[in-house]
Structures are given as structure tokens and as C-alpha cells.
mmCIF file of N, CA and C and ligand atoms in Angstrom:
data_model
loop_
_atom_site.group_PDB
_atom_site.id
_atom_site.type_symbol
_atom_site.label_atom_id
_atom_site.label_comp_id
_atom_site.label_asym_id
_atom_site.label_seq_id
_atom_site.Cartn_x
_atom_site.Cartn_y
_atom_site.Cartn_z
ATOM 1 N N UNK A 1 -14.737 -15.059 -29.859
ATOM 2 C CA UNK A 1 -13.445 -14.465 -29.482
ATOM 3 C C UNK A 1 -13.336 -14.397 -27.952
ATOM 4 N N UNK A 2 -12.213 -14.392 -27.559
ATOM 5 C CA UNK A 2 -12.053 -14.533 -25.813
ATOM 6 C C UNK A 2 -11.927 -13.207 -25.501
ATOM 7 N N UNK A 3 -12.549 -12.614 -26.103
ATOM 8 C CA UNK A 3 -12.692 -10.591 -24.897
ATOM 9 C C UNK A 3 -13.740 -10.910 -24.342
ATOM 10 N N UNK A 4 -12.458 -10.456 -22.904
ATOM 11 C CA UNK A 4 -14.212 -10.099 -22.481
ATOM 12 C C UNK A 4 -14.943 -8.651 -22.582
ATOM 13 N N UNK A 5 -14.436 -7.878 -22.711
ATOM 14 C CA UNK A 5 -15.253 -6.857 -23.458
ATOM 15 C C UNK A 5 -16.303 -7.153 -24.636
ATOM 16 N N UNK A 6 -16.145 -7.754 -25.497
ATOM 17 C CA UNK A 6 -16.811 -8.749 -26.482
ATOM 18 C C UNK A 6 -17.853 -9.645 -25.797
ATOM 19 N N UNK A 7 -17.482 -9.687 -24.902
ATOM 20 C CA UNK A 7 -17.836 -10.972 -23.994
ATOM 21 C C UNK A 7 -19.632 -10.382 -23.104
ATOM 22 N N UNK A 8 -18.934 -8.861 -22.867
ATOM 23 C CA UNK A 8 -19.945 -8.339 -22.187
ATOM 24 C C UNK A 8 -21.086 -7.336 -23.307
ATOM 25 N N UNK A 9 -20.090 -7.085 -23.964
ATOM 26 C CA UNK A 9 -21.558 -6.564 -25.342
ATOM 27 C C UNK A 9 -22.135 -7.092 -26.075
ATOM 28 N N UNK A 10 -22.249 -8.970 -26.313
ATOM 29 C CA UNK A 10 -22.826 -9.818 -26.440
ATOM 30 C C UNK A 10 -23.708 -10.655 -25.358
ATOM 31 N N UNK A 11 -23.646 -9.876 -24.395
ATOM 32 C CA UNK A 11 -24.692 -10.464 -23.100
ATOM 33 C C UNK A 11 -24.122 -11.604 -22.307
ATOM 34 N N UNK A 12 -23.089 -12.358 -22.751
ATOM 35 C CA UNK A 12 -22.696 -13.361 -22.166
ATOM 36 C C UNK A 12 -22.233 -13.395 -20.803
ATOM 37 N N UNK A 13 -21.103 -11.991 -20.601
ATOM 38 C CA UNK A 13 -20.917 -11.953 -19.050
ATOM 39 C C UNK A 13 -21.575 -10.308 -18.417
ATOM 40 N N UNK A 14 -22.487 -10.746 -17.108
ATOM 41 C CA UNK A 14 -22.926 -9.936 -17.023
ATOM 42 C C UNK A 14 -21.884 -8.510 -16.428
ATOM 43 N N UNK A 15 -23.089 -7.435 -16.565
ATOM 44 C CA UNK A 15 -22.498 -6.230 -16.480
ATOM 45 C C UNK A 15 -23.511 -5.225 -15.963
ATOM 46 N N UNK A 16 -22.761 -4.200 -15.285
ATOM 47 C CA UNK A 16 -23.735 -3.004 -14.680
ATOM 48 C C UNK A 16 -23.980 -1.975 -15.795
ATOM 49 N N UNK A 17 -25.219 -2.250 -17.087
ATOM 50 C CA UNK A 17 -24.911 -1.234 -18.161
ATOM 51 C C UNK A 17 -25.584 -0.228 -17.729
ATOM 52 N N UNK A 18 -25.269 1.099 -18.151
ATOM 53 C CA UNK A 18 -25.665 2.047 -17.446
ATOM 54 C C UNK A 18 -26.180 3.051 -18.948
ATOM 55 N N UNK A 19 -25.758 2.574 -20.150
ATOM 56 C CA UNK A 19 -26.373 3.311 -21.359
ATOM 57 C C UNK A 19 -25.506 2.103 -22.325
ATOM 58 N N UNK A 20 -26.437 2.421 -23.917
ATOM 59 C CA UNK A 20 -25.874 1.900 -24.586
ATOM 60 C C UNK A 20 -26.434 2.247 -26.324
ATOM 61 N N UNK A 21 -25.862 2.412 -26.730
ATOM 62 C CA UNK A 21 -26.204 2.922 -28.315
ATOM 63 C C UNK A 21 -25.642 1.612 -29.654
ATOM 64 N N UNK A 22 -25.611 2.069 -30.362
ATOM 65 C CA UNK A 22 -25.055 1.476 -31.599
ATOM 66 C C UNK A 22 -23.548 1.375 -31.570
ATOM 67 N N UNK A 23 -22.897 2.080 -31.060
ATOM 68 C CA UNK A 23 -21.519 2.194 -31.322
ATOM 69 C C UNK A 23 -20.658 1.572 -29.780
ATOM 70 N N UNK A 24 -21.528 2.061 -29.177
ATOM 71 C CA UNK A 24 -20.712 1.888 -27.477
ATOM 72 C C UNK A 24 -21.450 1.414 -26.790
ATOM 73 N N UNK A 25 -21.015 1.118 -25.324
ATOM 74 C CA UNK A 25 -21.959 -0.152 -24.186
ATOM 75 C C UNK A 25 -20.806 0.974 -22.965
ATOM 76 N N UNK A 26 -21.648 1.192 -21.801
ATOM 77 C CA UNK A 26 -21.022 1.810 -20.717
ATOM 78 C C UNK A 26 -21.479 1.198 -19.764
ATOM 79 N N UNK A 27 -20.579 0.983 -18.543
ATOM 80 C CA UNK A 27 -20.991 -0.115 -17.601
ATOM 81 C C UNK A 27 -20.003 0.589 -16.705
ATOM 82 N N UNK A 28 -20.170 -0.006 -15.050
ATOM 83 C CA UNK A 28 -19.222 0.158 -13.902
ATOM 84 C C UNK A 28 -18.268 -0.719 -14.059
ATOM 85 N N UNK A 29 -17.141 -0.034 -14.162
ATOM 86 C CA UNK A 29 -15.780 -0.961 -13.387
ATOM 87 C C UNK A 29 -16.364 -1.898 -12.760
ATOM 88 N N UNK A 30 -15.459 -3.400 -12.787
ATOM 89 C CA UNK A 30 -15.636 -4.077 -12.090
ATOM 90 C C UNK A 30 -14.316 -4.130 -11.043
ATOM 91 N N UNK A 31 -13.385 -3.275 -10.834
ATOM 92 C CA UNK A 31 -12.362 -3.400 -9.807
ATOM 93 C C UNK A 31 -12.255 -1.540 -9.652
ATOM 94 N N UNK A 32 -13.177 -0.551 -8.738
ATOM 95 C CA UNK A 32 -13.466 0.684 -8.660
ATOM 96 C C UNK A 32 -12.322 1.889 -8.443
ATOM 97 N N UNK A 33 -11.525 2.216 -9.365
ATOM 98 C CA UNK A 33 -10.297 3.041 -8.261
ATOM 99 C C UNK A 33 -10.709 4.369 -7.811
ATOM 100 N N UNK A 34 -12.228 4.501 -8.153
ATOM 101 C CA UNK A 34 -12.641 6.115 -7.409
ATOM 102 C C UNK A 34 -14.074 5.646 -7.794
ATOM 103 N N UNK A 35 -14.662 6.799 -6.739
ATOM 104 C CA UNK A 35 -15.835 6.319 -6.151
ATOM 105 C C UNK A 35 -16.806 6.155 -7.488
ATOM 106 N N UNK A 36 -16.682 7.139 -8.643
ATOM 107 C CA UNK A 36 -17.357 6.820 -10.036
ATOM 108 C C UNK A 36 -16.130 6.956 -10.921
ATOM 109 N N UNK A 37 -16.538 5.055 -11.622
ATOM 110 C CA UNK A 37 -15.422 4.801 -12.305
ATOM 111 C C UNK A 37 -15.887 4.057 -13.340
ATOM 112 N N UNK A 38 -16.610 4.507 -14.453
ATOM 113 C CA UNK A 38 -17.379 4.168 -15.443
ATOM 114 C C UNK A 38 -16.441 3.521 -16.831
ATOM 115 N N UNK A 39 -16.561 2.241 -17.515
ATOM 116 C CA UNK A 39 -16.238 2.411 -18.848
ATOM 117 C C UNK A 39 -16.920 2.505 -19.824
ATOM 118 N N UNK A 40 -16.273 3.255 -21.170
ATOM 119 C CA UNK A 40 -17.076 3.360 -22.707
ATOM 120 C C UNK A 40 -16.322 2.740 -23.129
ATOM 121 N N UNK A 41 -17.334 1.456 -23.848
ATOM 122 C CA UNK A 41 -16.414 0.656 -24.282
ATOM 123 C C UNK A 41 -17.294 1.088 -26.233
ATOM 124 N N UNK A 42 -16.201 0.653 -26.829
ATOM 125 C CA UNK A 42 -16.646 0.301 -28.607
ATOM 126 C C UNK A 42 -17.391 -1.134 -28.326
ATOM 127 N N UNK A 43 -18.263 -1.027 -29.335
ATOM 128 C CA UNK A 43 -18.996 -2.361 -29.767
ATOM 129 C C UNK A 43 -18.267 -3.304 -30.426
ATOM 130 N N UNK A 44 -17.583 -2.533 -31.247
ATOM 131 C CA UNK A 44 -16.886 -3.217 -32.306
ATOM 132 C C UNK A 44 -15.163 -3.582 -31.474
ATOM 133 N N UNK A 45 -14.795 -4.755 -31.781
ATOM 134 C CA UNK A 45 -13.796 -4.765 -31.318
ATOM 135 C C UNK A 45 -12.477 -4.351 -31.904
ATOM 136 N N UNK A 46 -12.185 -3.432 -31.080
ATOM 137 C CA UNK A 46 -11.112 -3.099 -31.730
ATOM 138 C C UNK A 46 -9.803 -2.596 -30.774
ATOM 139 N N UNK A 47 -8.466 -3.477 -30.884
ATOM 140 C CA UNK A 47 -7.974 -3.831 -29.275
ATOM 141 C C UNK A 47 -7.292 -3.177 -29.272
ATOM 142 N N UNK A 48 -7.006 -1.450 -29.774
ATOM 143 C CA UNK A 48 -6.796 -0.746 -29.054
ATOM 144 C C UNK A 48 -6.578 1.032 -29.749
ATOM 145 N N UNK A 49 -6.222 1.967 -28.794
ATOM 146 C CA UNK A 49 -6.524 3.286 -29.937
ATOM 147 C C UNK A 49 -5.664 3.354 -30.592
ATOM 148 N N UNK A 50 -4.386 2.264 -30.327
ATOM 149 C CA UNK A 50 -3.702 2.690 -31.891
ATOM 150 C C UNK A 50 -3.909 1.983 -32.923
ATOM 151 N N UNK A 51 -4.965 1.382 -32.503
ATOM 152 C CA UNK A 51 -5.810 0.643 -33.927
ATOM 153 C C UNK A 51 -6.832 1.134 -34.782
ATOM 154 N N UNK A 52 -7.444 2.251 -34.615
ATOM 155 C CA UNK A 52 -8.357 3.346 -35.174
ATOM 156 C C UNK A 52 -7.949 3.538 -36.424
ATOM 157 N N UNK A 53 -8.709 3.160 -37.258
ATOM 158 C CA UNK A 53 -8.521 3.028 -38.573
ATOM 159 C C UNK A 53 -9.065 4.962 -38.362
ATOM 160 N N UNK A 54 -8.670 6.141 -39.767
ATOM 161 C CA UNK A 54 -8.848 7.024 -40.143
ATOM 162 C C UNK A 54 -10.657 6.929 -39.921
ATOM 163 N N UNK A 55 -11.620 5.993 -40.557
ATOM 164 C CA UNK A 55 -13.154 6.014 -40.588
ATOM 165 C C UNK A 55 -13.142 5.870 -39.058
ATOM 166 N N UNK A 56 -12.699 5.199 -38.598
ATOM 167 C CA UNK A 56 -13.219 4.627 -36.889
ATOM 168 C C UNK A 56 -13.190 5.626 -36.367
ATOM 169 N N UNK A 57 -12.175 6.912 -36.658
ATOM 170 C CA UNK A 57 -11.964 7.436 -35.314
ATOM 171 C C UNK A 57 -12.397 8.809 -34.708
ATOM 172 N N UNK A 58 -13.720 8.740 -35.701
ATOM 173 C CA UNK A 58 -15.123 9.303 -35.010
ATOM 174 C C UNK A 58 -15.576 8.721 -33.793
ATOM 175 N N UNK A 59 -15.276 7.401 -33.631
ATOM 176 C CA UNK A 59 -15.506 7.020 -32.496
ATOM 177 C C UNK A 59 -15.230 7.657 -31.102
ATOM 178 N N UNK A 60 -14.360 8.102 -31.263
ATOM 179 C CA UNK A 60 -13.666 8.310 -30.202
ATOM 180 C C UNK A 60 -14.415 9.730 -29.717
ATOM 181 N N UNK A 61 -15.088 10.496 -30.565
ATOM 182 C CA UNK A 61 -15.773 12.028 -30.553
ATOM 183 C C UNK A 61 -16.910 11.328 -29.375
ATOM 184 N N UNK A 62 -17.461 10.158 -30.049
ATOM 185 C CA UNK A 62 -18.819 9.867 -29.585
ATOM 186 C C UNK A 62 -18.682 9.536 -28.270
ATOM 187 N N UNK A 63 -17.396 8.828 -27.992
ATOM 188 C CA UNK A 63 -17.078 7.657 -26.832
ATOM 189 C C UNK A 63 -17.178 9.522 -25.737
ATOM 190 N N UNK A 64 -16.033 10.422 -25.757
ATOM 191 C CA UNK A 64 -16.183 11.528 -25.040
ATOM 192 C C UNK A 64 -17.758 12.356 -24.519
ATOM 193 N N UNK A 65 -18.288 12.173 -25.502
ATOM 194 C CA UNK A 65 -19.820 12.762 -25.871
ATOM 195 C C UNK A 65 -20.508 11.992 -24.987
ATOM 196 N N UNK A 66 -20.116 10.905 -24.976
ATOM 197 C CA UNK A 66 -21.226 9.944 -24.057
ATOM 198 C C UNK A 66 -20.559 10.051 -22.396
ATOM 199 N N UNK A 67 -19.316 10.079 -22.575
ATOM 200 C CA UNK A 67 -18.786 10.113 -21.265
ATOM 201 C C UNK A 67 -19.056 11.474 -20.604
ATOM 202 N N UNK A 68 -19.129 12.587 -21.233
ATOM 203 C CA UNK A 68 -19.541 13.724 -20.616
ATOM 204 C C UNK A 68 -21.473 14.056 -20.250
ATOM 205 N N UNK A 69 -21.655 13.341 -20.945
ATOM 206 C CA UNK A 69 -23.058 12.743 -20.409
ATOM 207 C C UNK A 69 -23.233 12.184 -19.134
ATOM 208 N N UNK A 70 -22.532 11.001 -19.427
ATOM 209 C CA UNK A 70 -22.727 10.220 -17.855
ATOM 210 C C UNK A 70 -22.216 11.269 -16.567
ATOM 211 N N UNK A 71 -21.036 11.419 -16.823
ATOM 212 C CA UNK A 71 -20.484 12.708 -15.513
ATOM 213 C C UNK A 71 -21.865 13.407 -15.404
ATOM 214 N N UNK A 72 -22.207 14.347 -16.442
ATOM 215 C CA UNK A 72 -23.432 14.771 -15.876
ATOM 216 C C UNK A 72 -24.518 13.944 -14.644
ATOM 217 N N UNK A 73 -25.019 12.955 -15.263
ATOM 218 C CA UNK A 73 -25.817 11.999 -14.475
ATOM 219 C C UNK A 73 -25.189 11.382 -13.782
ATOM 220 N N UNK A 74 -24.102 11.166 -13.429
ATOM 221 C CA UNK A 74 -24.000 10.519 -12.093
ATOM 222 C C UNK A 74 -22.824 11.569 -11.284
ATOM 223 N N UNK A 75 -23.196 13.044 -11.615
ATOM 224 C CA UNK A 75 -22.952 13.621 -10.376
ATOM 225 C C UNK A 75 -21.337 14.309 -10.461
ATOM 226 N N UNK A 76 -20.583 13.959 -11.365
ATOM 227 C CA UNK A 76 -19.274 14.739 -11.488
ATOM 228 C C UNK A 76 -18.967 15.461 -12.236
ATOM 229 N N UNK A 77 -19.695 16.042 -13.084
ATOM 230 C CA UNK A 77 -19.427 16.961 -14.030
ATOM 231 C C UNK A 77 -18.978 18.529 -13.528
ATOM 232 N N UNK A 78 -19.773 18.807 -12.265
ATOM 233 C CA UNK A 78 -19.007 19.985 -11.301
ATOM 234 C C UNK A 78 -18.310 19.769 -11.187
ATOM 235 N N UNK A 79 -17.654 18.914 -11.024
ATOM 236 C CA UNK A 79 -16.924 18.378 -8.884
ATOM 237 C C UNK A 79 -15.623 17.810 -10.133
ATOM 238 N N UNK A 80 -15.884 17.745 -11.602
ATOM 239 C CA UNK A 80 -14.626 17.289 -12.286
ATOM 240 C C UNK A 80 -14.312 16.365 -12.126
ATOM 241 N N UNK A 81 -13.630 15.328 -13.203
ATOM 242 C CA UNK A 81 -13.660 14.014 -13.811
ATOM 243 C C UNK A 81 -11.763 13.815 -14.870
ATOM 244 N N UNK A 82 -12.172 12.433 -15.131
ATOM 245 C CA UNK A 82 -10.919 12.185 -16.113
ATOM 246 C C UNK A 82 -11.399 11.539 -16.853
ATOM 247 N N UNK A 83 -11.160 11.490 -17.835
ATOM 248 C CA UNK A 83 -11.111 10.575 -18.987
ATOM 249 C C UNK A 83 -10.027 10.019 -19.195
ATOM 250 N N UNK A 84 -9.791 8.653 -19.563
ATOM 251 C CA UNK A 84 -8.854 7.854 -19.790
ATOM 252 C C UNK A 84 -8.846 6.770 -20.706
ATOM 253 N N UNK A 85 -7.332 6.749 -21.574
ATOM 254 C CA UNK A 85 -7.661 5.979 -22.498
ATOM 255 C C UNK A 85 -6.319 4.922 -22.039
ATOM 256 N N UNK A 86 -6.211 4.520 -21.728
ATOM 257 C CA UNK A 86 -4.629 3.558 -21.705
ATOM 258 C C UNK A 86 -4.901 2.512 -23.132
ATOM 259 N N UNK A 87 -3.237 2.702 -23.539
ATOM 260 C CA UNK A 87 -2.710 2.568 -24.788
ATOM 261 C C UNK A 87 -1.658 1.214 -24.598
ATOM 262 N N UNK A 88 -1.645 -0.011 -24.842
ATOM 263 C CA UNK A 88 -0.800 -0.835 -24.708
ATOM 264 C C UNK A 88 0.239 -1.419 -23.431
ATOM 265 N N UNK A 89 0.672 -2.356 -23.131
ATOM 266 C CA UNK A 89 1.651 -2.739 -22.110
ATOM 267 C C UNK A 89 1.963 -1.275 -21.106
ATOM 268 N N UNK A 90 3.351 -0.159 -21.584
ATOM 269 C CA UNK A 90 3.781 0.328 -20.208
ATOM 270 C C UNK A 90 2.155 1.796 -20.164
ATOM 271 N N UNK A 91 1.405 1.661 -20.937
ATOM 272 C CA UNK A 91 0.087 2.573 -20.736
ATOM 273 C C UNK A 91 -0.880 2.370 -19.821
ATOM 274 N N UNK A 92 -0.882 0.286 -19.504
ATOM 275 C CA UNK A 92 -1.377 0.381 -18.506
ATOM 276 C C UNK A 92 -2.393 -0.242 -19.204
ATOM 277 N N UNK A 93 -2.320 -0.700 -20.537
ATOM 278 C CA UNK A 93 -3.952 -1.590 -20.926
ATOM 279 C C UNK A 93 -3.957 -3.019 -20.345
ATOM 280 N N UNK A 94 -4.808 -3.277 -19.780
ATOM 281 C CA UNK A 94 -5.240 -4.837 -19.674
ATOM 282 C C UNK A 94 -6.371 -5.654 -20.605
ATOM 283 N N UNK A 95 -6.927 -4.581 -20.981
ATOM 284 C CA UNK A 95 -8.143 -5.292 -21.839
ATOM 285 C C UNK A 95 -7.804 -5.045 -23.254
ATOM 286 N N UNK A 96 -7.539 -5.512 -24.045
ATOM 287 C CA UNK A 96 -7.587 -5.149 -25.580
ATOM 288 C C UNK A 96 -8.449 -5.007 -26.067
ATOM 289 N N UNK A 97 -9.446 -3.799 -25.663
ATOM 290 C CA UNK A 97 -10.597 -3.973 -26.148
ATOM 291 C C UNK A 97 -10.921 -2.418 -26.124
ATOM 292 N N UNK A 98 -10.815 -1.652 -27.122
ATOM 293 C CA UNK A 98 -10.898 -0.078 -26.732
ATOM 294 C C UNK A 98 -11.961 0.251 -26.038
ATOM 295 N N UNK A 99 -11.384 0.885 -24.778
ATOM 296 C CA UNK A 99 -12.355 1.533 -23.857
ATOM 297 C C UNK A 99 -11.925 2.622 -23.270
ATOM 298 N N UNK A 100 -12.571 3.574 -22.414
ATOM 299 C CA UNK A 100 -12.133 5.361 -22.014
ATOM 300 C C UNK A 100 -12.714 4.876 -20.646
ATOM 301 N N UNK A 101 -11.809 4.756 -20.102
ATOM 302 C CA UNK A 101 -12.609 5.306 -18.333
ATOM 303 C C UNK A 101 -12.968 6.655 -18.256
ATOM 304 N N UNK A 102 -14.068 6.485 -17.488
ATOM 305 C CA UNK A 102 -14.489 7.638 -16.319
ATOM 306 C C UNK A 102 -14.336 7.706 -15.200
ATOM 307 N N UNK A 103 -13.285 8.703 -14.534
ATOM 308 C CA UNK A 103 -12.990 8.458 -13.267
ATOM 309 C C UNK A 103 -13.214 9.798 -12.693
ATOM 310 N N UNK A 104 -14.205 9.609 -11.199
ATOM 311 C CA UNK A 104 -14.228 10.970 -10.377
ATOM 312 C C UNK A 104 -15.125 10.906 -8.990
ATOM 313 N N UNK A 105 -15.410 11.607 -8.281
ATOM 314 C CA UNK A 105 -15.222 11.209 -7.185
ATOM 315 C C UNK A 105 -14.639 11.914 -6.047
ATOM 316 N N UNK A 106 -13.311 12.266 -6.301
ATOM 317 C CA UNK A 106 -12.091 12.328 -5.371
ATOM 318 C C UNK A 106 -11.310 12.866 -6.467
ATOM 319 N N UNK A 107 -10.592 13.754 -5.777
ATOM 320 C CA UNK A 107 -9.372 14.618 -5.859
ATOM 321 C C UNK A 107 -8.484 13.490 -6.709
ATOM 322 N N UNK A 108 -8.151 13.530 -7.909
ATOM 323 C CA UNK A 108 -7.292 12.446 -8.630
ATOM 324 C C UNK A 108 -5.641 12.605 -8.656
ATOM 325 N N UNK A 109 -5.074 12.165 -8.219
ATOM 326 C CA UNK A 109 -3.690 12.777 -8.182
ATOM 327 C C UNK A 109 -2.991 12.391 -9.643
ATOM 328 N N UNK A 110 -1.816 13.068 -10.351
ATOM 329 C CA UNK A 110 -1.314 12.588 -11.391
ATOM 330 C C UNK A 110 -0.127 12.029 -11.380
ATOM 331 N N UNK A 111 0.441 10.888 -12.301
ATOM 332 C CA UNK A 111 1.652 10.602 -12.098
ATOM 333 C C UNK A 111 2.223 9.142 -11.296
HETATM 334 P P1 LIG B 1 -7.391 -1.095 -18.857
HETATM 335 O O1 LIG B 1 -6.330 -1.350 -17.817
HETATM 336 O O2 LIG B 1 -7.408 0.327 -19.332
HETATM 337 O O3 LIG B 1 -7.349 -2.120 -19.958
HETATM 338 O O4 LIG B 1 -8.762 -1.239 -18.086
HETATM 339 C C1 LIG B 1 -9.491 -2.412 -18.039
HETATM 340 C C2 LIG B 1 -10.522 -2.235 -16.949
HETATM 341 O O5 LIG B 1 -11.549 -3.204 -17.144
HETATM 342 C C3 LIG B 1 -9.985 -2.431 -15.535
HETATM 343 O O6 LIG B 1 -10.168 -1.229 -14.786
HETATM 344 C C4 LIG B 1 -10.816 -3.591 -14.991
HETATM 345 O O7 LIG B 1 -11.149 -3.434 -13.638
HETATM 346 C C5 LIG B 1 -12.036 -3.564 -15.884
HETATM 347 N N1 LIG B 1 -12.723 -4.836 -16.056
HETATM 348 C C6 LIG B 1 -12.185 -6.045 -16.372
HETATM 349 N N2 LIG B 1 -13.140 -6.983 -16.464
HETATM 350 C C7 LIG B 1 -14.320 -6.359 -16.205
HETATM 351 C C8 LIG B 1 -15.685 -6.790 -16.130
HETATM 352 N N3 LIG B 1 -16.047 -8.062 -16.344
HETATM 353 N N4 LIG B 1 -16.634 -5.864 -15.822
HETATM 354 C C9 LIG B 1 -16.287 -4.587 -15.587
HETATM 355 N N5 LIG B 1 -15.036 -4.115 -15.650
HETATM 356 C C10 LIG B 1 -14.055 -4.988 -15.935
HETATM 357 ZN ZN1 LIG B 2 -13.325 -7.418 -27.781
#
């Protein structure tokens, strides 16, 4: 399949993984909009959260669980963070490939 999300949890294109389990693969942004800007991506492809089947969408518990982990370890869990899911065209997805940023760093403005 041409994801590259797919692309990168099959080893093919490399990536900065920073944890990885059965369900999810977390790696650095490759284009940074704050100084820690982490994604959780699903293993499984699935191109996007309004595709969460009722069983899948435990996923999404775990994907948070892991992301509040990483904030811990890399330093923003004080200093406060975002989680982000962008949802289709005007949401702002580019990858069809469900994933949650971690963004923090810097003062995040909204809007
Ligand atoms: P979204 O706009 O929510 O679909 O976010 C997709 C994100 O994936 C963007 O922030 C991109 O910078 C990031 N991205 C795309 N390709 C790669 C890659 N090969 N490695 C790491 N991050 C990537
Ligand atoms: Zn994919």
C-alpha cells in the first residue's frame, strides 16, 4: 500500500522511533511545528478517526496513554502539551493514516 505511515511501521522508510508496542509506532515529526512534536501512529492502517470501527476504538485510550508517557520523558508533561488528532481535508489531515500528535515546547496558540 502507498502510506507512508505503513511505509514506516514496516521498516521501509526510515524513522526517529522513539517507542513502539503492538498496537502503535511513535516517532518525531518529520516537518517540527514546536520544539517536541511527536507522532502515535496505529499499526494497523486505518485512514482515519472517523474510521474506528466500535472494537478499534480502544485504540485511541492506548494511543493517549502512550502519548502521556512520552510528554513525561521528553520533558513536557509540566510545562503542558497538546494532543492532536486532525480529521479529514478542512481538519487538516495529510496522512490517512490515524495518528495523534504531540505537540509542546512553547506556549501553543489556538485557532
Ligand atoms: P496530519 O496533517 O495530521 O495528517 O499530519 C501528518 C504529519 O506527518 C505532518 O506533521 C508531517 O510533517 C508528518 N510526516 C509526513 N511524513 C513523515 C515522515 N516520513 N516521517 C515523520 N513525519 C512525517
Ligand atoms: Zn497506512
Amino acid at each position: 500500500m502507498d502510506c507512508v505511515f505503513c511505509k514506516i511501521v514496516a521498516g521501509e522508510i526510515p524513522s526517529d522511533i522513539l517507542y513502539q508496542d503492538e498496537e502503535v509506532i511513535a516517532f518525531r515529526d518529520i516537518n517540527p511545528i514546536a520544539p517536541t512534536h511527536l507522532l502515535i501512529v496505529s499499526k494497523k492502517h486505518i485512514p482515519s478517526v472517523l474510521h474506528l470501527t466500535d472494537a478499534e476504538a480502544p485504540l485511541i485510550g492506548h494511543m493517549t496513554k502512550v502519548a502521556n508517557q512520552l510528554a513525561r520523558e521528553y520533558g513536557v508533561a509540566e510545562s503542558g502539551y497538546r494532543l492532536v488528532i486532525n480529521c479529514g481535508k478542512e481538519g487538516g489531515q495529510l496522512v490517512p493514516h490515524l495518528h495523534m500528535h504531540l505537540l509542546g515546547g512553547r506556549v501553543l496558540k489556538w485557532g
